[in-house]
Coordinates of C-alpha atoms and ligand atoms in Angstrom, one line a residue:
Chain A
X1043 CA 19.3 27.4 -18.2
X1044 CA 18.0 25.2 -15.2
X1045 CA 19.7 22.4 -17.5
X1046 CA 23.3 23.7 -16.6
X1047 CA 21.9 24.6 -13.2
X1048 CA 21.0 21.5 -12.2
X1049 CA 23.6 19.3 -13.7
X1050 CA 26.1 21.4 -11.5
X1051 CA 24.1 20.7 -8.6
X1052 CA 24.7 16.9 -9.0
X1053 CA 28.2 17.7 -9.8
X1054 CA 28.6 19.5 -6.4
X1055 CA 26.8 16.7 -4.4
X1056 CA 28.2 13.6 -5.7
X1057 CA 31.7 14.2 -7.3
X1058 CA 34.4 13.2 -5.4
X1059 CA 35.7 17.1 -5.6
X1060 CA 33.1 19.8 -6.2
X1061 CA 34.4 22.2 -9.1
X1062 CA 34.9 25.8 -8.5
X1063 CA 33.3 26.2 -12.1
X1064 CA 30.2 24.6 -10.6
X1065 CA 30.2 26.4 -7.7
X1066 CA 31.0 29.9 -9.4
X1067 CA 27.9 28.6 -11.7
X1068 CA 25.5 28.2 -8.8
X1069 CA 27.3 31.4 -7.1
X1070 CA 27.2 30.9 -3.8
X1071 CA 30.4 28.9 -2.6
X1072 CA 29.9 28.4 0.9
X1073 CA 26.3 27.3 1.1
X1074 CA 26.2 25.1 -2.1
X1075 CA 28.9 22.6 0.3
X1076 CA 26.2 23.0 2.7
X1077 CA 24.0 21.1 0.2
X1078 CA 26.7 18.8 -1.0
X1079 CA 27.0 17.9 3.0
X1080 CA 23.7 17.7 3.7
X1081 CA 22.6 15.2 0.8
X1082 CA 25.9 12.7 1.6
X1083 CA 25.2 13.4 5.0
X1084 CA 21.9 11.7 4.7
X1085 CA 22.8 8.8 2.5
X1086 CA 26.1 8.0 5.1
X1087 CA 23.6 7.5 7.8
X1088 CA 21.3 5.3 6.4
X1089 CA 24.6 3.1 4.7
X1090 CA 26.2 3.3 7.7
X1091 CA 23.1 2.3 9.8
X1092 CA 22.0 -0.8 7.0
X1093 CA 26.0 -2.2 7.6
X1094 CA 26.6 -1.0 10.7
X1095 CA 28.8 -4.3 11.5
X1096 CA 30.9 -4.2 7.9
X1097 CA 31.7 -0.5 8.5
X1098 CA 32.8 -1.0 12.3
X1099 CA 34.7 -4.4 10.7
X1100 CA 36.7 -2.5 7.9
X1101 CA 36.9 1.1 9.8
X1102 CA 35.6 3.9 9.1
X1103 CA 38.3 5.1 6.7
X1104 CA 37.9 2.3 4.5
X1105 CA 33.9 2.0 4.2
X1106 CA 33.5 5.7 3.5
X1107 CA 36.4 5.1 0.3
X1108 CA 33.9 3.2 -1.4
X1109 CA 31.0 4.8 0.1
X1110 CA 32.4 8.5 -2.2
X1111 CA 34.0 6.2 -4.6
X1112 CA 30.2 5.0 -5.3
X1113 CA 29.0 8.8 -4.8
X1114 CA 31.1 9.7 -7.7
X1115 CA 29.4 7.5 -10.0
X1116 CA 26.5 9.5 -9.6
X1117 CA 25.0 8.9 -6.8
X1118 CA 21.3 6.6 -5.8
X1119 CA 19.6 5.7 -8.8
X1120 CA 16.5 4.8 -6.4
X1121 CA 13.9 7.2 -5.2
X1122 CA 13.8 4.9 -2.0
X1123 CA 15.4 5.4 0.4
X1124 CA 15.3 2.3 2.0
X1125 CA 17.1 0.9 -1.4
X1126 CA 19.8 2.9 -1.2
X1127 CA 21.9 0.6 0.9
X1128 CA 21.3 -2.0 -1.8
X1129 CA 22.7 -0.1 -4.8
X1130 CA 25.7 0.9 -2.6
X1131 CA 26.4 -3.0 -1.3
X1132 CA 26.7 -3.9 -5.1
X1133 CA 28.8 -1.4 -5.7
X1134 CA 30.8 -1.8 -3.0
X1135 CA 31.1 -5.4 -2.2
X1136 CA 33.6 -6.4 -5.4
X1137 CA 35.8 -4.1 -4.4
X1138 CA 36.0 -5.4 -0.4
X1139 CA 36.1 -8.9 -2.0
X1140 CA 39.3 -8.0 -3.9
X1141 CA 40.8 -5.9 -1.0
X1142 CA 39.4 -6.7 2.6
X1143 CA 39.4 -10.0 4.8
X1144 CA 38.0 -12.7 2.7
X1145 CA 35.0 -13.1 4.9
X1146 CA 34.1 -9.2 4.8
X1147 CA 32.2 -9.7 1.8
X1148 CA 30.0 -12.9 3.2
X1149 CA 29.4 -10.2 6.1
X1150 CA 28.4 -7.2 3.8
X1151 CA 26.3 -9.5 1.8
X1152 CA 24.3 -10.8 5.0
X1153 CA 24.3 -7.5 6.7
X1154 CA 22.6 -6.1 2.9
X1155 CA 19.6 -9.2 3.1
X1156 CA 19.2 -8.8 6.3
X1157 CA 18.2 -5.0 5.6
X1158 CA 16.1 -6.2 2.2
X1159 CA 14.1 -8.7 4.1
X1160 CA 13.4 -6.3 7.1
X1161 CA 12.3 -3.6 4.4
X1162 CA 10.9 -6.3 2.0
X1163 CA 7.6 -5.8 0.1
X1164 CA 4.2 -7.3 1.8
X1165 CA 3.2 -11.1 1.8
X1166 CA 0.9 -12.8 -0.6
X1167 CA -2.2 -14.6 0.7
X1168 CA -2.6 -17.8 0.1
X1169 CA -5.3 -18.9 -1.5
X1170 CA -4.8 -22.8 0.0
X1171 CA -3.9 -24.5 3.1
X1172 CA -0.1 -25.6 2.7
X1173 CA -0.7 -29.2 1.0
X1174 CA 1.8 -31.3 -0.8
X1175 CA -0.4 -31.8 -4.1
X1176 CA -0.2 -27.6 -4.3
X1177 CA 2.3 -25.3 -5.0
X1178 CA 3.2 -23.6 -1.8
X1179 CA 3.1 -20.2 -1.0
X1180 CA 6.5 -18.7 0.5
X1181 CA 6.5 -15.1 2.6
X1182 CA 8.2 -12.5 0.0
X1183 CA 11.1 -11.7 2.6
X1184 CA 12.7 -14.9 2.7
X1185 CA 16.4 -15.3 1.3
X1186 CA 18.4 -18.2 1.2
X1187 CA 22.5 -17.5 1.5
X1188 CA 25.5 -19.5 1.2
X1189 CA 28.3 -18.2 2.8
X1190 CA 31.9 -19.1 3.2
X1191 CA 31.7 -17.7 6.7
X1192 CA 29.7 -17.8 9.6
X1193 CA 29.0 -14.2 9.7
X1194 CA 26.0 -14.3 11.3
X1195 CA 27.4 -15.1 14.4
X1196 CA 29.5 -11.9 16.0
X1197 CA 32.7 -12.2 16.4
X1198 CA 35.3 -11.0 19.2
X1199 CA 36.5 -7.6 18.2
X1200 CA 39.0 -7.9 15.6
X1201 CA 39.0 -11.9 15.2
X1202 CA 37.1 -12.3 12.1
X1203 CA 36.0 -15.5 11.0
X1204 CA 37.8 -18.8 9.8
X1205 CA 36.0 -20.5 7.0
X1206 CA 33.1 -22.7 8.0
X1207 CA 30.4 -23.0 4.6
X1208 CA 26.9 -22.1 6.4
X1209 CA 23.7 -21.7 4.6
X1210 CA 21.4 -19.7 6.1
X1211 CA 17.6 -18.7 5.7
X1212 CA 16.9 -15.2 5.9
X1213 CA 13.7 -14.6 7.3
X1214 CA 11.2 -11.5 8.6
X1215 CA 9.5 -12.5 11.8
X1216 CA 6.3 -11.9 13.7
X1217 CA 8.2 -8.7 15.1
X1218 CA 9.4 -7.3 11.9
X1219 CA 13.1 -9.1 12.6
X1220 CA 15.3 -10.3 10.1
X1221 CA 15.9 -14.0 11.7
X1222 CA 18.9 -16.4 10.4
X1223 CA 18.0 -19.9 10.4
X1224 CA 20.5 -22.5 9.8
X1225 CA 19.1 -24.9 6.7
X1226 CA 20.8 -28.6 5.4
X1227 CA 21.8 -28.0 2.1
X1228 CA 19.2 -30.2 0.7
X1229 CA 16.7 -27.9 2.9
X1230 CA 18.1 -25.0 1.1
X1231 CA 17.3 -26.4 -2.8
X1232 CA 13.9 -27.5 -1.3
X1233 CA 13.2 -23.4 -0.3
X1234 CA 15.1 -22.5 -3.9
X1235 CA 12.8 -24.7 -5.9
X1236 CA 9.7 -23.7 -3.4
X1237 CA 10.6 -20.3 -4.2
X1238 CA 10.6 -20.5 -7.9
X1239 CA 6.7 -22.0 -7.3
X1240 CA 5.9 -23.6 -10.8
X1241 CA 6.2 -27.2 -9.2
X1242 CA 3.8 -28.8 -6.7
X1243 CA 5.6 -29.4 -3.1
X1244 CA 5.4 -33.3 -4.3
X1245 CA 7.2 -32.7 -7.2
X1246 CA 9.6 -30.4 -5.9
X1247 CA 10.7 -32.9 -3.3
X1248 CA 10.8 -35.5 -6.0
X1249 CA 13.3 -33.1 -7.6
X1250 CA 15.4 -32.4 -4.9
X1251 CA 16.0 -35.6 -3.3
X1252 CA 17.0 -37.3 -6.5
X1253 CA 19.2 -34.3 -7.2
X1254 CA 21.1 -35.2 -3.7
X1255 CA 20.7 -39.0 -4.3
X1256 CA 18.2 -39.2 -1.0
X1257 CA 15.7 -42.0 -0.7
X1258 CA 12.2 -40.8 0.7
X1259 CA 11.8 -43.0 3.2
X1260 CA 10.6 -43.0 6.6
X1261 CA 12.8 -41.5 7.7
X1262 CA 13.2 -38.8 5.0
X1263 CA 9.9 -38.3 5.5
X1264 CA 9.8 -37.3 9.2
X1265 CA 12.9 -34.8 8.8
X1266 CA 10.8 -33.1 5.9
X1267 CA 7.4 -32.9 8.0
X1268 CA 9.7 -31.2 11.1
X1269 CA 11.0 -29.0 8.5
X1270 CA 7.8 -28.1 7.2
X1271 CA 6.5 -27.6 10.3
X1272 CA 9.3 -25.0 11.4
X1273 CA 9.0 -23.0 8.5
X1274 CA 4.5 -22.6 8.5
X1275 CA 5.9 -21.8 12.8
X1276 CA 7.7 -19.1 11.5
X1277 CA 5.6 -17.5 8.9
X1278 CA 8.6 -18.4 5.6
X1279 CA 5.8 -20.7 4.5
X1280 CA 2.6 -18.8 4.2
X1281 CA 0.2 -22.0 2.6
X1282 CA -0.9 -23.5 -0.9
X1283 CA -2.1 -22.3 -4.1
X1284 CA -3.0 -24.6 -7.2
X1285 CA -0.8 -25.5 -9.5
X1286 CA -1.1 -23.6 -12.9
X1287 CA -3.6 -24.6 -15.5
Chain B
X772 CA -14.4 8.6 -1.2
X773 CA -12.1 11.1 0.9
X774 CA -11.9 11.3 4.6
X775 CA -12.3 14.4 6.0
X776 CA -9.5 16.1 7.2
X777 CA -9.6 19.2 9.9
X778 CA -7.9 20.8 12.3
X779 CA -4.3 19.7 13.9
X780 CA -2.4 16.6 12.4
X781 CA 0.5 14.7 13.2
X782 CA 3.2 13.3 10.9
X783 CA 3.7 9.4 11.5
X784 CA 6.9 8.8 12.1
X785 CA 8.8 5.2 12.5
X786 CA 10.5 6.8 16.1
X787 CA 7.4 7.6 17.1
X788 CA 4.8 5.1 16.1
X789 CA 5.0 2.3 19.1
X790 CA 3.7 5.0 21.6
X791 CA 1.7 6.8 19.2
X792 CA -0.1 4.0 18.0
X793 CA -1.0 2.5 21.5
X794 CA -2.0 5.6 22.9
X795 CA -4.1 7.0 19.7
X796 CA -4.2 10.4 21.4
X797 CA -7.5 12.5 20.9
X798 CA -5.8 15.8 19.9
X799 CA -4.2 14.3 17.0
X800 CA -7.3 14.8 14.6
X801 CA -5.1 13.0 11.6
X802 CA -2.0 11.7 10.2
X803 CA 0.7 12.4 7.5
X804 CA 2.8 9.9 5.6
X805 CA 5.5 10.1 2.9
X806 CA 4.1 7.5 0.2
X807 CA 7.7 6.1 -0.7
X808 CA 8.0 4.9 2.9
X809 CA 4.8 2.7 2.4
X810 CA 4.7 1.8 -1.1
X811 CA 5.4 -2.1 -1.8
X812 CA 7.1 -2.5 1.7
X813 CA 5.8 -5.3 4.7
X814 CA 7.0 -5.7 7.6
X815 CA 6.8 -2.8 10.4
X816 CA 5.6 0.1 8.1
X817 CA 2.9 -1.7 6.8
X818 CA 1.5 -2.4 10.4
X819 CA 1.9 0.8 11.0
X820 CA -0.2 2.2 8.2
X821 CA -3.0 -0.2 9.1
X822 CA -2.9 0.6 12.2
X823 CA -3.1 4.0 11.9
X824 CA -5.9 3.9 9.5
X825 CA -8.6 2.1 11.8
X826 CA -7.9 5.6 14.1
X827 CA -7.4 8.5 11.5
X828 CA -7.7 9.7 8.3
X829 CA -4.0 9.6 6.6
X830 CA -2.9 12.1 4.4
X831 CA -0.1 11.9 1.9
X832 CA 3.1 13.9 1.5
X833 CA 5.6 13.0 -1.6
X834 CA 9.5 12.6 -1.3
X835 CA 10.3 11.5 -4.4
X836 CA 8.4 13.3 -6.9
X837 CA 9.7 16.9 -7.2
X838 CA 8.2 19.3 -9.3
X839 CA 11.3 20.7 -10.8
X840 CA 12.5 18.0 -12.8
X841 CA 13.8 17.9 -16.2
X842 CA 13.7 14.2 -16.8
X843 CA 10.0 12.8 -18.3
X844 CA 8.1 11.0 -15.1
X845 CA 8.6 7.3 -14.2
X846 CA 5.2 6.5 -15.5
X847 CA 5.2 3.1 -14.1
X848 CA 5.7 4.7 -10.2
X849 CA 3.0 7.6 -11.0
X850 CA 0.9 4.8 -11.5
X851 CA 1.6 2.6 -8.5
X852 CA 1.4 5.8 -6.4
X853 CA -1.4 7.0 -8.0
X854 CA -3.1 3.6 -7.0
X855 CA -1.8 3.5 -3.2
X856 CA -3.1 6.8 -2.9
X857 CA -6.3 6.3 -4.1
X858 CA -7.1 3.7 -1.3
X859 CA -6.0 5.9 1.0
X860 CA -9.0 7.8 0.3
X861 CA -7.0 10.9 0.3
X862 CA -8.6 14.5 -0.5
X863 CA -5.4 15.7 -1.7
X864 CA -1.8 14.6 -2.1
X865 CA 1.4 17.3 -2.3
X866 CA 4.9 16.9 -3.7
X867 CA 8.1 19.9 -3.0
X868 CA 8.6 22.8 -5.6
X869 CA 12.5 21.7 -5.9
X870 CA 14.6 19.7 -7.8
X871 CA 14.7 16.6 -6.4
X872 CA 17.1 15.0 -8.8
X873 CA 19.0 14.8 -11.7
X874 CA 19.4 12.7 -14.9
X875 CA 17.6 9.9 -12.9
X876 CA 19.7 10.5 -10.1
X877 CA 17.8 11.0 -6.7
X878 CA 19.4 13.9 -3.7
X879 CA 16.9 12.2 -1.5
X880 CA 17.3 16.0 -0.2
X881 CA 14.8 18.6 -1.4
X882 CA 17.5 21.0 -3.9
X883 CA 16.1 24.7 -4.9
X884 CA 15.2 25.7 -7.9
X885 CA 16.1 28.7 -9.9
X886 CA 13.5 31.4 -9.4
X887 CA 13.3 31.9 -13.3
X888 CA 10.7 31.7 -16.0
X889 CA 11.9 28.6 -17.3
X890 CA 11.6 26.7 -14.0
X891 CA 8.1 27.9 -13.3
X892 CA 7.2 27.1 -16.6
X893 CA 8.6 23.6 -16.0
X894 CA 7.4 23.0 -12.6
X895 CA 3.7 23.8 -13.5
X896 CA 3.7 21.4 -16.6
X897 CA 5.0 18.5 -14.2
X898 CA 2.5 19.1 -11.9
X899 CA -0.5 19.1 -14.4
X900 CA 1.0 16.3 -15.6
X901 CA 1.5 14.3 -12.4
X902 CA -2.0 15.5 -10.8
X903 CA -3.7 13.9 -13.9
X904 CA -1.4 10.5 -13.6
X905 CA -2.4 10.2 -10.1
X906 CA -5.7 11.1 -10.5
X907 CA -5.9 12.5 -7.0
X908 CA -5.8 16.6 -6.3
X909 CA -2.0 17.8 -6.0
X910 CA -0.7 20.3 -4.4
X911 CA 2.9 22.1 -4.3
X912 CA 4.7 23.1 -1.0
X913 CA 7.0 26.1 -0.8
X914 CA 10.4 24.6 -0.1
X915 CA 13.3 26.3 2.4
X916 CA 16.3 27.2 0.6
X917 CA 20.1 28.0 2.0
X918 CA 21.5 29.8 -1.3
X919 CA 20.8 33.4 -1.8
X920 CA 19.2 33.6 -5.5
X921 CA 19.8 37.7 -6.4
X922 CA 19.1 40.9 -3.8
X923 CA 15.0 40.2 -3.7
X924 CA 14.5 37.3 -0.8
X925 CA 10.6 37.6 -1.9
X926 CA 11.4 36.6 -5.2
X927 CA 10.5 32.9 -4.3
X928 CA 7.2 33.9 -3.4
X929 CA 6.5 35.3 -6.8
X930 CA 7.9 32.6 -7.8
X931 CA 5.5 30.0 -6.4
X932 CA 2.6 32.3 -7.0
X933 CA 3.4 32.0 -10.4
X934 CA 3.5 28.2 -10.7
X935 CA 0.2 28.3 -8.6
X936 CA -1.4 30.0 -11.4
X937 CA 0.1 28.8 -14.5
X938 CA -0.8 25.1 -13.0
X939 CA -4.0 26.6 -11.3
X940 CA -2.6 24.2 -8.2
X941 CA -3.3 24.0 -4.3
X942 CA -0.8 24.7 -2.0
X943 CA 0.5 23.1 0.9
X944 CA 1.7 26.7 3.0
X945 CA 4.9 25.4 5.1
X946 CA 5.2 28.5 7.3
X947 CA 8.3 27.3 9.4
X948 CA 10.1 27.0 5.7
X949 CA 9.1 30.5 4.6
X950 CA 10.3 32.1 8.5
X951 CA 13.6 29.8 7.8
X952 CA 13.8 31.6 4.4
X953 CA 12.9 35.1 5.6
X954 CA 15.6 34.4 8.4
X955 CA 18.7 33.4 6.0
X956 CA 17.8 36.0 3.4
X957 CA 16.7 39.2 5.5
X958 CA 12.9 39.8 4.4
X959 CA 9.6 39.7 6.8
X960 CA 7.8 36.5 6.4
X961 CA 5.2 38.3 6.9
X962 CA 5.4 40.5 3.5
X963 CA 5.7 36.4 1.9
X964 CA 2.3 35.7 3.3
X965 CA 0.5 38.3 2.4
X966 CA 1.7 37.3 -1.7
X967 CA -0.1 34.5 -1.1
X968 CA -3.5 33.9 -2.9
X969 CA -5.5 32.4 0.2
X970 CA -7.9 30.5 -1.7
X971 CA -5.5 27.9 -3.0
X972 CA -4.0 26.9 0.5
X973 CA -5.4 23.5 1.8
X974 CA -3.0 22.5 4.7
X975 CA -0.3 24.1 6.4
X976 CA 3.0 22.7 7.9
X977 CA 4.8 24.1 10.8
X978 CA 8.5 22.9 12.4
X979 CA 11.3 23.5 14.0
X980 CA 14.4 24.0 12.5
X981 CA 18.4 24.4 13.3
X982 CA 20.3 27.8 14.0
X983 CA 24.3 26.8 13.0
X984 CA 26.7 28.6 14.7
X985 CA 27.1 30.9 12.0
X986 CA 23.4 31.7 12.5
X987 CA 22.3 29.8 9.0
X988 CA 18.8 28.2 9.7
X989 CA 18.6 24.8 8.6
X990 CA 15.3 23.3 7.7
X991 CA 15.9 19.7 9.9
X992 CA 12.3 19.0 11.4
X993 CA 14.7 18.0 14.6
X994 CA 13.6 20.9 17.4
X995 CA 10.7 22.4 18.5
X996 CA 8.3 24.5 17.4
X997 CA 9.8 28.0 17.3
X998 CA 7.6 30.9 19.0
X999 CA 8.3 33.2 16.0
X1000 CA 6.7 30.1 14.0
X1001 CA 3.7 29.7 16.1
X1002 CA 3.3 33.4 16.1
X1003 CA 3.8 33.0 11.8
X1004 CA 0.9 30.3 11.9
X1005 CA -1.5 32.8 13.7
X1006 CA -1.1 35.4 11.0
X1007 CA -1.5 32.7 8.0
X1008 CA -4.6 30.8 9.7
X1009 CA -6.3 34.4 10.1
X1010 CA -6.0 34.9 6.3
X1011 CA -6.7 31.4 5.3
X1012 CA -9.7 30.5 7.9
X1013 CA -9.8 26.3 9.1
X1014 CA -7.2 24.9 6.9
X1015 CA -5.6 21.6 8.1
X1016 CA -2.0 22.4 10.5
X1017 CA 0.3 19.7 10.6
X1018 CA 3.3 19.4 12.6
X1019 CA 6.4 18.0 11.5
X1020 CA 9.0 16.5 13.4
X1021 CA 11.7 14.1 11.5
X1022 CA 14.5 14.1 13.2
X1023 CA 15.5 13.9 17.2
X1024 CA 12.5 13.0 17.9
X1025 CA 11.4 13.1 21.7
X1026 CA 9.2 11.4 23.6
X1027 CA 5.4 11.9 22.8
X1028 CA 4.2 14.1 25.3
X1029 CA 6.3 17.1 24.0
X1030 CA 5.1 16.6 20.7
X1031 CA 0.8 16.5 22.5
X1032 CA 1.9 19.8 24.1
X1033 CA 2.8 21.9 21.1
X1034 CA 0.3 20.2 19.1
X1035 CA -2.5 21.8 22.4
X1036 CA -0.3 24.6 21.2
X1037 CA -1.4 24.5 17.8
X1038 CA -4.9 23.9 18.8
X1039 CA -5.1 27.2 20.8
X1040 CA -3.7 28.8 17.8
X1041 CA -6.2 27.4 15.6
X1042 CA -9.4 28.2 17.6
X1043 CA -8.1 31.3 18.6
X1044 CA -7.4 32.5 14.7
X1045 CA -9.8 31.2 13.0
X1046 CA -13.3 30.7 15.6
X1047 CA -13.2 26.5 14.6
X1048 CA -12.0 23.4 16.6
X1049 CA -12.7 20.1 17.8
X1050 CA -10.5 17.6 17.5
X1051 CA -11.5 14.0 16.8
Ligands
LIG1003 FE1 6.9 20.9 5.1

């Protein structure tokens, strides 16, 4: 039955000890671990590649634990590859969190969206210039993170990190790059509620600034225009679109 | 609309794109891509496919999609594909004859399937039904296999024969996969061919593969072109006349210029087998 035939060929690839039952199913012992290598084989190197710094930070002994642990769940439920990172990081990270360096999971976690946003789906187009009486239009591969750690900086071999809170905008440049860009935390909210796109860029602000009990004043005002500015300079604000009917 | 596709093609690969690209060499006469590496994705890929596309037509090759299946289709992804390939302006799309997964569960590694009733059976009902999701032509590509299935090493070809005709499908003829095959299970590649109904072959792929130690061929698209391979592809394109040749190359990729001298390979072998050829 290719039923039985095939559910002993996910056995063989993704349990954590192929069965000789499976393999005496399939009959041929020898080159069915050629499969079993040959499929982990390819989802190690694009894990390992995605967090190359997390792996090199915990060793090799301990990312490729949770790497089979995740295997034996079942293996990728994506068909992309490019996702398949992703489904391992969520797997993966709660455990780190509970056993590694307490800043291993801020780096796994940035390592991941940096991936995501290099891989990220294609911009909208604007209908609008950017305009503060229209919603505004945000690139699709921009993130915003708040970490514990200042992970994006590397560290000496072996130092880690001490805690420092950093939020961080994640963001795909002109070159394809995932680019870290450091963001106020009133910045960061502004980029949240901008990314949510049901207010207008007036009302957002409105929002936020009362939310931090900041007056828009002059001087408010100058900080936001740089900061507007920045962000249309490197593509994480695309333009405007109206606001719904 | 299709664009027309002829003669010796190229698979577009990340490694290779820069140079590629740039250069836009005139004895590439078109392009391959894996859909999944394109579909909803920015950034570098999607330059890449637009670029590509002001300079060749672009045919598609499916990753994701294999024919052996037990599980129902993700109807939702037939139908994104089926849309990204129909701006291509594709004449034809292919997908693997192999089990690609399980229970939902993706090898992202191309698994064989039994050569049995059952699977052909199978395998020609998913491809009906996928060729009418997508709404584009489909056809199925012999896969290279590693496990011996019984004593008869031609019994995949009946095998694919048979889920030609059941599904009254195209095929995509992958001669290096067929010499790996013939290699690891000890029959002439040549006796495979000649199963072959002619007529339903619409492009060919050649590649190189990897001899293990233990002298087990392994289907890696990561070496050159074998000469038993090229000497395979002049046998085929004698039987089928002008079909499309594409070369594959994956994995260690090296720089351009090796990969412009074995496709001028590939042209004499085309011209000289079948009387056609110009490239673009
Ligand atoms: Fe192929």
């Amino acid at each position: 039955m290719l039923a039985d035939h095939a559910k002993a060929i996910h056995r063989v690839c993704f349990g954590s000890e192929p069965s000789e039952a499976d393999l005496e199913l399939l009959g041929s012992r020898e080159r069915w671990l050629v499969y079993r290598d040959l499929v982990r084989n390819r989802l190690n190197h694009v894990i390992g590649v995605a967090l190359a710094r997390t792996k090199n930070a915990i060793g090799e002994e301990v990312f490729q634990r949770a790497v089979d642990e995740w295997f034996s769940t079942g293996g990728p439920t994506t068909r992309y590859l490019r996702y398949v990172p992703s489904e391992l990081a969520e797997f993966a990270i709660p455990i780190w969190q509970r056993t590694e360096a307490p800043w291993v999971a801020d780096l796994a976690g940035y390592e991941i969206t940096a991936w995501e946003i290099r891989y990220g789906p294609p911009n909208p187009t604007p209908s609008h210039e950017f305009a503060f009486d229209r919603r505004p239009v945000l690139a699709t591969a921009v993130k915003v993170l708040r970490l514990a750690y200042p992970v994006h900086n590397e560290p000496a071999p072996g130092a880690g990190y001490e805690p420092d809170p950093t939020i961080l905008c994640l963001y795909r440049d002109k070159n394809h790059k995932a680019i870290p860009r450091k963001l106020n935390p009133l910045a960061a909210d502004l980029l949240d509620a901008w990314r949510a796109g049901d207010q207008t860029v007036a009302e957002s602000v409105q929002q936020v600034a009362a939310a931090h009990k900041t007056q828009i004043g002059p001087d408010f005002i100058e900080k936001l225009s740089t900061l507007i500015a920045d962000f249309l300079n490197r593509g994480i604000l695309l333009g405007g679109q109206d606001p719904p009917p | 609309m299709t664009r027309d596709v002829a003669g010796i093609g190229l698979g577009l690969r990340y490694d290779l794109a820069t140079e590629l690209l740039e250069r836009t060499p005139k004895n590439i006469a078109w392009l391959e891509i894996h859909p999944e590496n394109y579909i909803d994705r920015g950034g570098r890929y999607q330059e890449m496919l637009d670029l590509a596309r002001e300079d060749w037509p672009v045919i598609t090759h499916g990753l994701s999609s294999c024919l052996g299946a037990l599980e129902p289709f993700d109807a939702s992804y037939l139908k994104e594909l089926g849309t990204f390939l129909r701006d291509l302006e594709i004449p034809w799309h292919s997908e693997h004859l192999c089990l690609g997964g399980v229970d939902d569960r993706f090898f992202h590694d191309l698994l064989p399937l039994p050569f049995t009733e059952e699977a052909a059976a199978i395998a020609s009902q998913r491809l009906i039904e996928m060729r009418d999701a997508i709404g584009v032509p489909l056809a199925l590509e012999n896969a290279s296999y590693y496990a011996p299935q019984g004593p008869d090493g031609l019994a995949e070809a009946d095998f694919v024969v048979e889920v030609l005709e059941k599904a009254d499908a195209k095929l995509l003829l992958d001669v290096n996969n067929i010499y790996v095959n013939g290699r690891n299970f000890d029959f002439d590649p040549k006796l495979y061919i000649d199963k072959i109904p002619m007529e339903r072959v619409v492009q060919i792929h050649v590649a190189g593969h990897f001899v293990r130690d233990d002298g087990l061929r392994i289907d890696t698209h990561g070496e050159p072109v074998p000469d038993d391979v090229y000497e395979l592809l002049d046998y085929t394109l004698r039987k089928t006349g002008p079909v499309p040749v594409l070369l594959e190359r994956d994995n260690n990729v090296p720089p351009l210029d090796e990969l412009l001298s074995e496709i001028d390979e590939l042209w004499t072998i085309y011209r000289n087998a079948t009387g056609v050829g110009d490239a673009r």
